[in-house]
């Protein structure tokens, strides 16, 4: 009996010594600046004391610093199993989920943290950001409000709240936040940009252009301002200004979508060779994006290059057969090149099945009507369009 009692005492003593050593390793690791060295020390700690939650938590922090979010999340989960009522462990795991762009899981953890500690403001701020990422804008507004009711509103928080108001279509509230920001920090390009977005979305194009320009006066490489000013210029019919802004934008951020949009502007200006060059670049950057082929095919159609046009429309359909526009354009090829009524109507019917309803465009020579001149005046054509 005495032997077993002594053995148990020795085992408990060894376990206590291991835990003590593990805590020392945690303390040592927290003093290290190198994440890899932290991970090495904390790995020793969790081996010696696998029930020491702080060791798992701090190793998760170190993994998160290195960008190894999968391992960080695993370690945060181990820490939470040991301390399931600690709100800050849920908060830490939520931040790792956000780093990994797993916003729904982050929102769940932040909600749990809030349920355990309702008055901690940073939980609401992080959940607001997660909700913004998930496009749950009304929820984001509510969380931003919870945050500012508990802590002083900083310019970055005010801007976040303004964006949440904007995305949830509360434009007067968004404008009020931004106007207040202008008084506090009058040289921030982003504030002017978001005011421009409000004016753009409320059909005040002149003011939108003014505020986008003010943003660019403060940061001449601010790509979003060029993007949206170009769009407003296009809507206003200021096509040269729009093309110039898209060119500046492409110099900063040469994305496929911006080449495509500049191509649309050039096309509207009648500069088909420039439009074609932009659509070629769009396809080069995104060979599996059907819109580039649809738009390039339409330019080929205008240039009477019917074989090239048909090939592009068929490629677009092969990539995504749910879009109605390539079928409309393909119908145009069959009429312009061959006066092939059967294939005209066959493709029009396919477009209708895919949701095409802009019938007026097929009668308007300035839109799609130029492709169907002659046939669009027949009763047969109307019967196909309107199912007479």
CSV table of C-alpha atoms in Angstrom, one decimal:
chain,number,residue,atom,x,y,z
A,1,UNK,CA,0.0,0.0,0.0
A,2,UNK,CA,2.8,2.4,0.9
A,3,UNK,CA,4.5,1.6,-2.4
A,4,UNK,CA,1.4,2.7,-4.5
A,5,UNK,CA,1.0,5.8,-2.4
A,6,UNK,CA,4.6,6.7,-3.0
A,7,UNK,CA,4.3,6.0,-6.7
A,8,UNK,CA,1.2,8.3,-7.0
A,9,UNK,CA,3.1,11.0,-5.2
A,10,UNK,CA,6.0,10.7,-7.5
A,11,UNK,CA,3.7,10.9,-10.6
A,12,UNK,CA,1.9,14.0,-9.3
A,13,UNK,CA,5.3,15.6,-8.5
A,14,UNK,CA,6.5,14.8,-12.0
A,15,UNK,CA,3.3,16.2,-13.6
A,16,UNK,CA,3.7,19.3,-11.5
A,17,UNK,CA,7.3,19.7,-12.5
A,18,UNK,CA,6.4,19.3,-16.2
A,19,UNK,CA,3.7,21.9,-15.9
A,20,UNK,CA,6.1,24.3,-14.1
A,21,UNK,CA,8.7,23.7,-16.9
A,22,UNK,CA,6.0,24.3,-19.5
A,23,UNK,CA,5.0,27.6,-18.0
A,24,UNK,CA,8.7,28.6,-18.0
A,25,UNK,CA,8.9,27.8,-21.6
A,26,UNK,CA,5.7,29.9,-22.3
A,27,UNK,CA,7.3,32.8,-20.4
A,28,UNK,CA,10.5,32.4,-22.4
A,29,UNK,CA,8.6,32.1,-25.7
A,30,UNK,CA,6.7,35.4,-25.1
A,31,UNK,CA,10.0,37.2,-24.9
A,32,UNK,CA,11.1,36.0,-28.3
A,33,UNK,CA,10.7,38.2,-31.3
A,34,UNK,CA,11.2,35.4,-33.8
A,35,UNK,CA,7.9,33.5,-34.5
A,36,UNK,CA,9.7,30.4,-35.5
A,37,UNK,CA,11.6,30.3,-32.1
A,38,UNK,CA,8.4,31.0,-30.3
A,39,UNK,CA,6.8,28.0,-32.0
A,40,UNK,CA,9.7,25.8,-31.1
A,41,UNK,CA,9.5,26.7,-27.5
A,42,UNK,CA,5.8,26.4,-27.3
A,43,UNK,CA,5.8,23.1,-29.0
A,44,UNK,CA,8.0,21.8,-26.2
A,45,UNK,CA,5.5,23.4,-23.7
A,46,UNK,CA,2.5,21.6,-25.1
A,47,UNK,CA,4.3,18.3,-25.1
A,48,UNK,CA,5.2,18.7,-21.5
A,49,UNK,CA,1.8,20.0,-20.5
A,50,UNK,CA,-0.9,19.3,-23.1
A,51,UNK,CA,-3.6,20.7,-20.8
A,52,UNK,CA,-1.9,24.1,-20.5
A,53,UNK,CA,-4.3,26.3,-22.5
A,54,UNK,CA,-2.0,29.4,-22.6
A,55,UNK,CA,0.7,27.3,-24.4
A,56,UNK,CA,-1.7,26.3,-27.1
A,57,UNK,CA,-3.0,29.9,-27.4
A,58,UNK,CA,0.4,31.5,-27.7
A,59,UNK,CA,1.5,29.0,-30.2
A,60,UNK,CA,-1.6,29.8,-32.2
A,61,UNK,CA,-0.6,33.5,-32.0
A,62,UNK,CA,2.8,32.6,-33.4
A,63,UNK,CA,1.4,30.5,-36.2
A,64,UNK,CA,-0.9,33.3,-37.1
A,65,UNK,CA,2.1,35.7,-37.3
A,66,UNK,CA,3.7,33.4,-39.9
A,67,UNK,CA,0.5,33.2,-41.9
A,68,UNK,CA,-0.1,29.5,-41.1
A,69,UNK,CA,-3.8,30.1,-40.3
A,70,UNK,CA,-4.8,26.4,-40.5
A,71,UNK,CA,-2.4,25.5,-37.7
A,72,UNK,CA,-3.3,28.6,-35.8
A,73,UNK,CA,-7.0,27.8,-35.9
A,74,UNK,CA,-6.3,24.2,-34.7
A,75,UNK,CA,-4.3,25.5,-31.7
A,76,UNK,CA,-6.9,28.1,-30.8
A,77,UNK,CA,-9.5,25.3,-30.9
A,78,UNK,CA,-7.3,23.2,-28.5
A,79,UNK,CA,-7.1,26.2,-26.1
A,80,UNK,CA,-10.8,26.7,-26.3
A,81,UNK,CA,-11.5,23.0,-25.4
A,82,UNK,CA,-9.6,23.6,-22.2
A,83,UNK,CA,-11.1,27.0,-21.4
A,84,UNK,CA,-14.5,27.1,-23.1
A,85,UNK,CA,-15.8,30.1,-21.2
A,86,UNK,CA,-12.9,32.5,-22.1
A,87,UNK,CA,-14.3,35.2,-24.5
A,88,UNK,CA,-10.8,36.4,-25.5
A,89,UNK,CA,-9.9,32.9,-26.9
A,90,UNK,CA,-13.0,33.1,-29.1
A,91,UNK,CA,-11.9,36.6,-30.1
A,92,UNK,CA,-8.4,35.4,-31.0
A,93,UNK,CA,-9.7,32.5,-33.1
A,94,UNK,CA,-12.2,34.9,-34.8
A,95,UNK,CA,-9.3,37.1,-35.8
A,96,UNK,CA,-7.5,34.1,-37.3
A,97,UNK,CA,-10.7,33.2,-39.2
A,98,UNK,CA,-10.8,36.7,-40.6
A,99,UNK,CA,-7.2,36.5,-41.7
A,100,UNK,CA,-8.2,33.3,-43.5
A,101,UNK,CA,-11.2,35.1,-45.0
A,102,UNK,CA,-13.6,32.7,-43.2
A,103,UNK,CA,-15.9,35.4,-42.1
A,104,UNK,CA,-19.0,33.3,-41.2
A,105,UNK,CA,-16.9,31.3,-38.7
A,106,UNK,CA,-15.4,34.6,-37.4
A,107,UNK,CA,-18.9,36.0,-36.9
A,108,UNK,CA,-19.9,32.9,-34.9
A,109,UNK,CA,-16.9,33.2,-32.6
A,110,UNK,CA,-17.4,36.9,-32.1
A,111,UNK,CA,-21.0,36.5,-31.2
A,112,UNK,CA,-20.0,33.9,-28.6
A,113,UNK,CA,-17.4,36.3,-27.2
A,114,UNK,CA,-20.0,39.0,-27.0
A,115,UNK,CA,-22.4,36.6,-25.2
A,116,UNK,CA,-19.7,36.0,-22.6
A,117,UNK,CA,-18.5,39.6,-22.2
A,118,UNK,CA,-21.1,42.1,-23.6
A,119,UNK,CA,-19.4,45.3,-22.8
A,120,UNK,CA,-16.0,44.7,-24.5
A,121,UNK,CA,-16.1,47.1,-27.5
A,122,UNK,CA,-13.5,45.5,-29.7
A,123,UNK,CA,-15.7,42.4,-30.1
A,124,UNK,CA,-18.3,44.5,-31.8
A,125,UNK,CA,-15.8,46.3,-34.0
A,126,UNK,CA,-14.4,43.1,-35.3
A,127,UNK,CA,-17.9,41.6,-35.9
A,128,UNK,CA,-18.8,44.8,-37.8
A,129,UNK,CA,-15.8,44.1,-40.1
A,130,UNK,CA,-16.8,40.5,-40.5
A,131,UNK,CA,-20.4,41.5,-41.4
A,132,UNK,CA,-19.1,44.0,-43.9
A,133,UNK,CA,-17.0,41.3,-45.6
A,134,UNK,CA,-20.2,39.1,-45.8
A,135,UNK,CA,-22.2,42.1,-47.1
A,136,UNK,CA,-24.4,42.0,-44.0
A,137,UNK,CA,-24.4,45.8,-43.9
A,138,UNK,CA,-27.3,46.5,-41.6
A,139,UNK,CA,-25.8,44.1,-39.0
A,140,UNK,CA,-22.5,46.0,-39.5
A,141,UNK,CA,-24.1,49.3,-38.8
A,142,UNK,CA,-25.6,47.9,-35.6
A,143,UNK,CA,-22.2,46.6,-34.5
A,144,UNK,CA,-20.4,49.9,-35.3
A,145,UNK,CA,-23.1,51.7,-33.2
A,146,UNK,CA,-22.4,49.3,-30.3
A,147,UNK,CA,-18.7,50.0,-30.6
A,148,UNK,CA,-19.0,53.8,-30.6
A,149,UNK,CA,-21.5,53.7,-27.6
A,150,UNK,CA,-18.6,52.2,-25.6
A,151,UNK,CA,-15.5,53.8,-27.0
A,152,UNK,CA,-14.5,57.1,-28.7
A,153,UNK,CA,-15.1,57.2,-32.4
A,154,UNK,CA,-11.8,57.3,-34.3
A,155,UNK,CA,-11.6,58.5,-37.9
A,156,UNK,CA,-11.1,54.9,-39.1
A,157,UNK,CA,-14.2,53.8,-37.2
A,158,UNK,CA,-16.2,56.7,-38.5
A,159,UNK,CA,-15.2,55.8,-42.1
A,160,UNK,CA,-16.1,52.2,-41.5
A,161,UNK,CA,-19.6,53.3,-40.2
A,162,UNK,CA,-20.0,55.6,-43.1
A,163,UNK,CA,-19.3,52.7,-45.6
A,164,UNK,CA,-21.7,50.5,-43.7
A,165,UNK,CA,-24.4,53.2,-44.0
A,166,UNK,CA,-23.6,53.6,-47.7
A,167,UNK,CA,-23.8,49.9,-48.5
A,168,UNK,CA,-27.1,49.6,-46.7
A,169,UNK,CA,-28.5,52.6,-48.7
A,170,UNK,CA,-28.6,55.0,-45.8
A,171,UNK,CA,-27.1,57.8,-47.8
A,172,UNK,CA,-28.0,60.8,-45.5
A,173,UNK,CA,-26.4,59.0,-42.5
A,174,UNK,CA,-23.3,58.1,-44.5
A,175,UNK,CA,-23.0,61.7,-45.7
A,176,UNK,CA,-23.3,63.0,-42.1
A,177,UNK,CA,-20.5,60.8,-40.9
A,178,UNK,CA,-18.3,61.8,-43.8
A,179,UNK,CA,-19.0,65.6,-43.5
A,180,UNK,CA,-18.0,65.3,-39.8
A,181,UNK,CA,-14.8,63.5,-40.9
A,182,UNK,CA,-14.0,66.3,-43.3
A,183,UNK,CA,-14.1,68.8,-40.5
A,184,UNK,CA,-11.7,66.7,-38.4
A,185,UNK,CA,-9.4,65.5,-41.2
A,186,UNK,CA,-9.8,67.6,-44.4
A,187,UNK,CA,-7.0,66.0,-46.4
A,188,UNK,CA,-8.1,62.4,-46.4
A,189,UNK,CA,-8.7,61.2,-50.0
A,190,UNK,CA,-10.9,58.3,-48.9
A,191,UNK,CA,-13.5,60.7,-47.3
A,192,UNK,CA,-13.9,62.6,-50.5
A,193,UNK,CA,-14.1,59.4,-52.5
A,194,UNK,CA,-17.0,58.0,-50.4
A,195,UNK,CA,-18.8,61.4,-50.7
A,196,UNK,CA,-18.4,61.0,-54.4
A,197,UNK,CA,-19.9,57.6,-54.3
A,198,UNK,CA,-22.9,58.9,-52.5
A,199,UNK,CA,-23.5,61.7,-55.1
A,200,UNK,CA,-23.0,59.1,-57.9
A,201,UNK,CA,-25.6,56.9,-56.4
A,202,UNK,CA,-28.1,59.7,-55.8
A,203,UNK,CA,-27.9,60.9,-59.4
A,204,UNK,CA,-25.8,64.0,-58.8
A,205,UNK,CA,-23.0,63.4,-61.3
A,206,UNK,CA,-21.4,66.9,-61.3
A,207,UNK,CA,-21.0,66.7,-57.6
A,208,UNK,CA,-19.7,63.1,-57.8
A,209,UNK,CA,-17.1,64.2,-60.3
A,210,UNK,CA,-16.1,67.1,-58.0
A,211,UNK,CA,-15.5,64.9,-55.0
A,212,UNK,CA,-13.7,62.2,-56.9
A,213,UNK,CA,-11.5,64.9,-58.3
A,214,UNK,CA,-10.8,66.2,-54.8
A,215,UNK,CA,-9.8,62.7,-53.7
A,216,UNK,CA,-7.4,62.5,-56.6
A,217,UNK,CA,-6.0,66.0,-55.8
A,218,UNK,CA,-5.0,64.5,-52.5
A,219,UNK,CA,-3.8,61.1,-53.8
A,220,UNK,CA,-3.2,61.0,-57.5
A,221,UNK,CA,-2.7,57.2,-57.5
A,222,UNK,CA,-6.0,56.5,-55.7
A,223,UNK,CA,-7.3,53.9,-58.1
A,224,UNK,CA,-11.0,53.7,-56.9
A,225,UNK,CA,-11.5,57.4,-57.6
A,226,UNK,CA,-10.4,57.0,-61.2
A,227,UNK,CA,-12.6,53.9,-61.6
A,228,UNK,CA,-15.8,55.6,-60.5
A,229,UNK,CA,-15.1,59.0,-62.0
A,230,UNK,CA,-14.6,57.2,-65.3
A,231,UNK,CA,-18.0,55.5,-64.9
A,232,UNK,CA,-19.7,58.8,-64.1
A,233,UNK,CA,-18.0,60.5,-67.1
A,234,UNK,CA,-19.3,57.7,-69.3
A,235,UNK,CA,-22.8,58.1,-68.0
A,236,UNK,CA,-22.6,61.9,-68.7
A,237,UNK,CA,-21.4,61.2,-72.3
A,238,UNK,CA,-17.9,62.6,-71.5
A,239,UNK,CA,-16.3,59.7,-73.3
A,240,UNK,CA,-12.8,61.1,-73.8
A,241,UNK,CA,-12.6,62.0,-70.2
A,242,UNK,CA,-13.9,58.5,-69.3
A,243,UNK,CA,-11.3,56.8,-71.5
A,244,UNK,CA,-8.5,59.0,-70.0
A,245,UNK,CA,-9.5,58.0,-66.5
A,246,UNK,CA,-9.6,54.3,-67.4
A,247,UNK,CA,-6.1,54.7,-68.9
A,248,UNK,CA,-4.8,56.1,-65.7
A,249,UNK,CA,-6.5,53.4,-63.8
A,250,UNK,CA,-5.0,50.7,-66.0
A,251,UNK,CA,-1.5,52.2,-65.4
A,252,UNK,CA,-2.1,51.8,-61.6
A,253,UNK,CA,-4.0,48.5,-61.7
A,254,UNK,CA,-4.1,46.7,-65.0
A,255,UNK,CA,-7.0,44.4,-64.4
A,256,UNK,CA,-9.1,42.6,-67.1
A,257,UNK,CA,-12.3,44.4,-66.1
A,258,UNK,CA,-10.7,47.8,-66.6
A,259,UNK,CA,-9.5,47.0,-70.1
A,260,UNK,CA,-13.0,45.7,-70.9
A,261,UNK,CA,-14.6,48.9,-69.6
A,262,UNK,CA,-12.2,51.1,-71.6
A,263,UNK,CA,-13.0,49.0,-74.6
A,264,UNK,CA,-16.7,49.7,-74.1
A,265,UNK,CA,-15.9,53.5,-74.0
A,266,UNK,CA,-13.8,53.3,-77.2
A,267,UNK,CA,-16.5,51.3,-78.9
A,268,UNK,CA,-19.1,54.0,-78.0
A,269,UNK,CA,-16.7,56.6,-79.4
A,270,UNK,CA,-16.5,54.6,-82.7
A,271,UNK,CA,-12.8,53.8,-82.2
A,272,UNK,CA,-13.2,50.2,-83.0
A,273,UNK,CA,-9.5,49.3,-83.4
A,274,UNK,CA,-8.8,50.6,-79.9
A,275,UNK,CA,-11.8,48.8,-78.5
A,276,UNK,CA,-10.5,45.6,-80.2
A,277,UNK,CA,-7.1,46.0,-78.6
A,278,UNK,CA,-8.6,46.4,-75.2
A,279,UNK,CA,-10.8,43.3,-75.6
A,280,UNK,CA,-7.8,41.3,-76.8
A,281,UNK,CA,-6.0,42.3,-73.6
A,282,UNK,CA,-9.1,41.4,-71.6
A,283,UNK,CA,-9.1,37.9,-73.1
A,284,UNK,CA,-5.3,37.6,-72.6
A,285,UNK,CA,-5.7,38.3,-68.9
A,286,UNK,CA,-8.8,36.2,-68.4
A,287,UNK,CA,-9.2,33.6,-71.2
A,288,UNK,CA,-12.1,31.9,-69.4
A,289,UNK,CA,-14.2,35.1,-68.9
A,290,UNK,CA,-17.0,35.0,-71.5
A,291,UNK,CA,-17.7,38.8,-71.5
A,292,UNK,CA,-14.4,39.5,-73.2
A,293,UNK,CA,-15.3,37.2,-76.1
A,294,UNK,CA,-18.8,38.6,-76.3
A,295,UNK,CA,-17.6,42.2,-76.6
A,296,UNK,CA,-14.8,41.4,-79.0
A,297,UNK,CA,-17.2,39.5,-81.2
A,298,UNK,CA,-19.5,42.5,-81.3
A,299,UNK,CA,-16.7,44.7,-82.6
A,300,UNK,CA,-15.9,42.0,-85.2
A,301,UNK,CA,-19.6,42.1,-86.2
A,302,UNK,CA,-19.5,45.9,-86.6
A,303,UNK,CA,-16.4,45.4,-88.8
A,304,UNK,CA,-18.2,42.8,-90.9
A,305,UNK,CA,-15.8,40.1,-89.8
A,306,UNK,CA,-18.6,37.6,-89.4
A,307,UNK,CA,-16.5,34.4,-89.1
A,308,UNK,CA,-14.4,35.9,-86.3
A,309,UNK,CA,-17.5,37.3,-84.6
A,310,UNK,CA,-19.4,33.9,-84.7
A,311,UNK,CA,-16.3,32.1,-83.3
A,312,UNK,CA,-16.2,34.6,-80.3
A,313,UNK,CA,-19.9,34.3,-79.6
A,314,UNK,CA,-19.7,30.5,-79.7
A,315,UNK,CA,-16.7,30.6,-77.3
A,316,UNK,CA,-18.6,32.8,-74.9
A,317,UNK,CA,-21.5,30.4,-75.0
A,318,UNK,CA,-19.2,27.4,-74.4
A,319,UNK,CA,-17.7,29.2,-71.3
A,320,UNK,CA,-21.2,30.1,-69.9
A,321,UNK,CA,-24.3,29.2,-71.8
A,322,UNK,CA,-26.6,31.0,-69.3
A,323,UNK,CA,-26.0,34.5,-70.7
A,324,UNK,CA,-28.6,35.8,-73.2
A,325,UNK,CA,-26.4,38.4,-75.0
A,326,UNK,CA,-24.2,36.0,-77.0
A,327,UNK,CA,-27.3,34.3,-78.4
A,328,UNK,CA,-28.7,37.7,-79.5
A,329,UNK,CA,-25.4,38.6,-81.2
A,330,UNK,CA,-25.1,35.2,-82.8
A,331,UNK,CA,-28.6,35.7,-84.2
A,332,UNK,CA,-27.3,39.0,-85.6
A,333,UNK,CA,-24.4,37.1,-87.3
A,334,UNK,CA,-26.8,34.7,-89.0
A,335,UNK,CA,-28.9,37.5,-90.3
A,336,UNK,CA,-26.2,39.9,-91.5
A,337,UNK,CA,-24.0,37.2,-93.1
A,338,UNK,CA,-26.5,34.7,-94.5
A,339,UNK,CA,-30.1,36.0,-94.0
A,340,UNK,CA,-30.6,32.7,-92.2
A,341,UNK,CA,-34.0,33.1,-90.6
A,342,UNK,CA,-34.1,29.7,-89.0
A,343,UNK,CA,-30.9,30.2,-87.0
A,344,UNK,CA,-31.9,33.8,-86.3
A,345,UNK,CA,-35.1,32.6,-84.5
A,346,UNK,CA,-33.4,29.6,-82.9
A,347,UNK,CA,-30.9,31.8,-81.2
A,348,UNK,CA,-33.4,34.5,-80.3
A,349,UNK,CA,-35.5,31.8,-78.6
A,350,UNK,CA,-32.4,30.6,-76.6
A,351,UNK,CA,-31.8,34.2,-75.5
A,352,UNK,CA,-35.5,34.5,-74.3
A,353,UNK,CA,-35.2,31.3,-72.3
A,354,UNK,CA,-32.1,32.8,-70.6
A,355,UNK,CA,-34.0,35.9,-69.5
A,356,UNK,CA,-33.6,38.4,-72.4
A,357,UNK,CA,-36.4,41.0,-72.2
A,358,UNK,CA,-34.9,44.2,-73.6
A,359,UNK,CA,-37.1,43.9,-76.7
A,360,UNK,CA,-36.9,47.6,-77.6
A,361,UNK,CA,-33.1,47.2,-78.2
A,362,UNK,CA,-33.8,44.9,-81.2
A,363,UNK,CA,-35.8,47.6,-82.9
A,364,UNK,CA,-33.5,50.5,-82.1
A,365,UNK,CA,-30.8,51.0,-84.8
A,366,UNK,CA,-28.6,52.7,-82.2
A,367,UNK,CA,-28.6,49.6,-80.1
A,368,UNK,CA,-29.0,46.0,-81.3
A,369,UNK,CA,-31.6,46.9,-84.0
A,370,UNK,CA,-29.0,47.5,-86.7
A,371,UNK,CA,-28.2,43.8,-86.8
A,372,UNK,CA,-31.9,42.9,-87.6
A,373,UNK,CA,-32.9,45.6,-90.1
A,374,UNK,CA,-35.6,44.2,-92.3
A,375,UNK,CA,-36.4,41.1,-90.4
A,376,UNK,CA,-37.4,43.0,-87.3
A,377,UNK,CA,-40.3,44.6,-89.2
A,378,UNK,CA,-41.9,41.3,-89.8
A,379,UNK,CA,-44.9,39.8,-87.9
A,380,UNK,CA,-42.9,36.6,-87.6
A,381,UNK,CA,-40.1,38.4,-85.7
A,382,UNK,CA,-42.6,40.0,-83.4
A,383,UNK,CA,-44.3,36.6,-82.8
A,384,UNK,CA,-41.0,35.2,-81.6
A,385,UNK,CA,-40.2,38.1,-79.4
A,386,UNK,CA,-43.6,38.5,-77.8
A,387,UNK,CA,-44.8,34.9,-78.2
A,388,UNK,CA,-47.9,36.1,-80.2
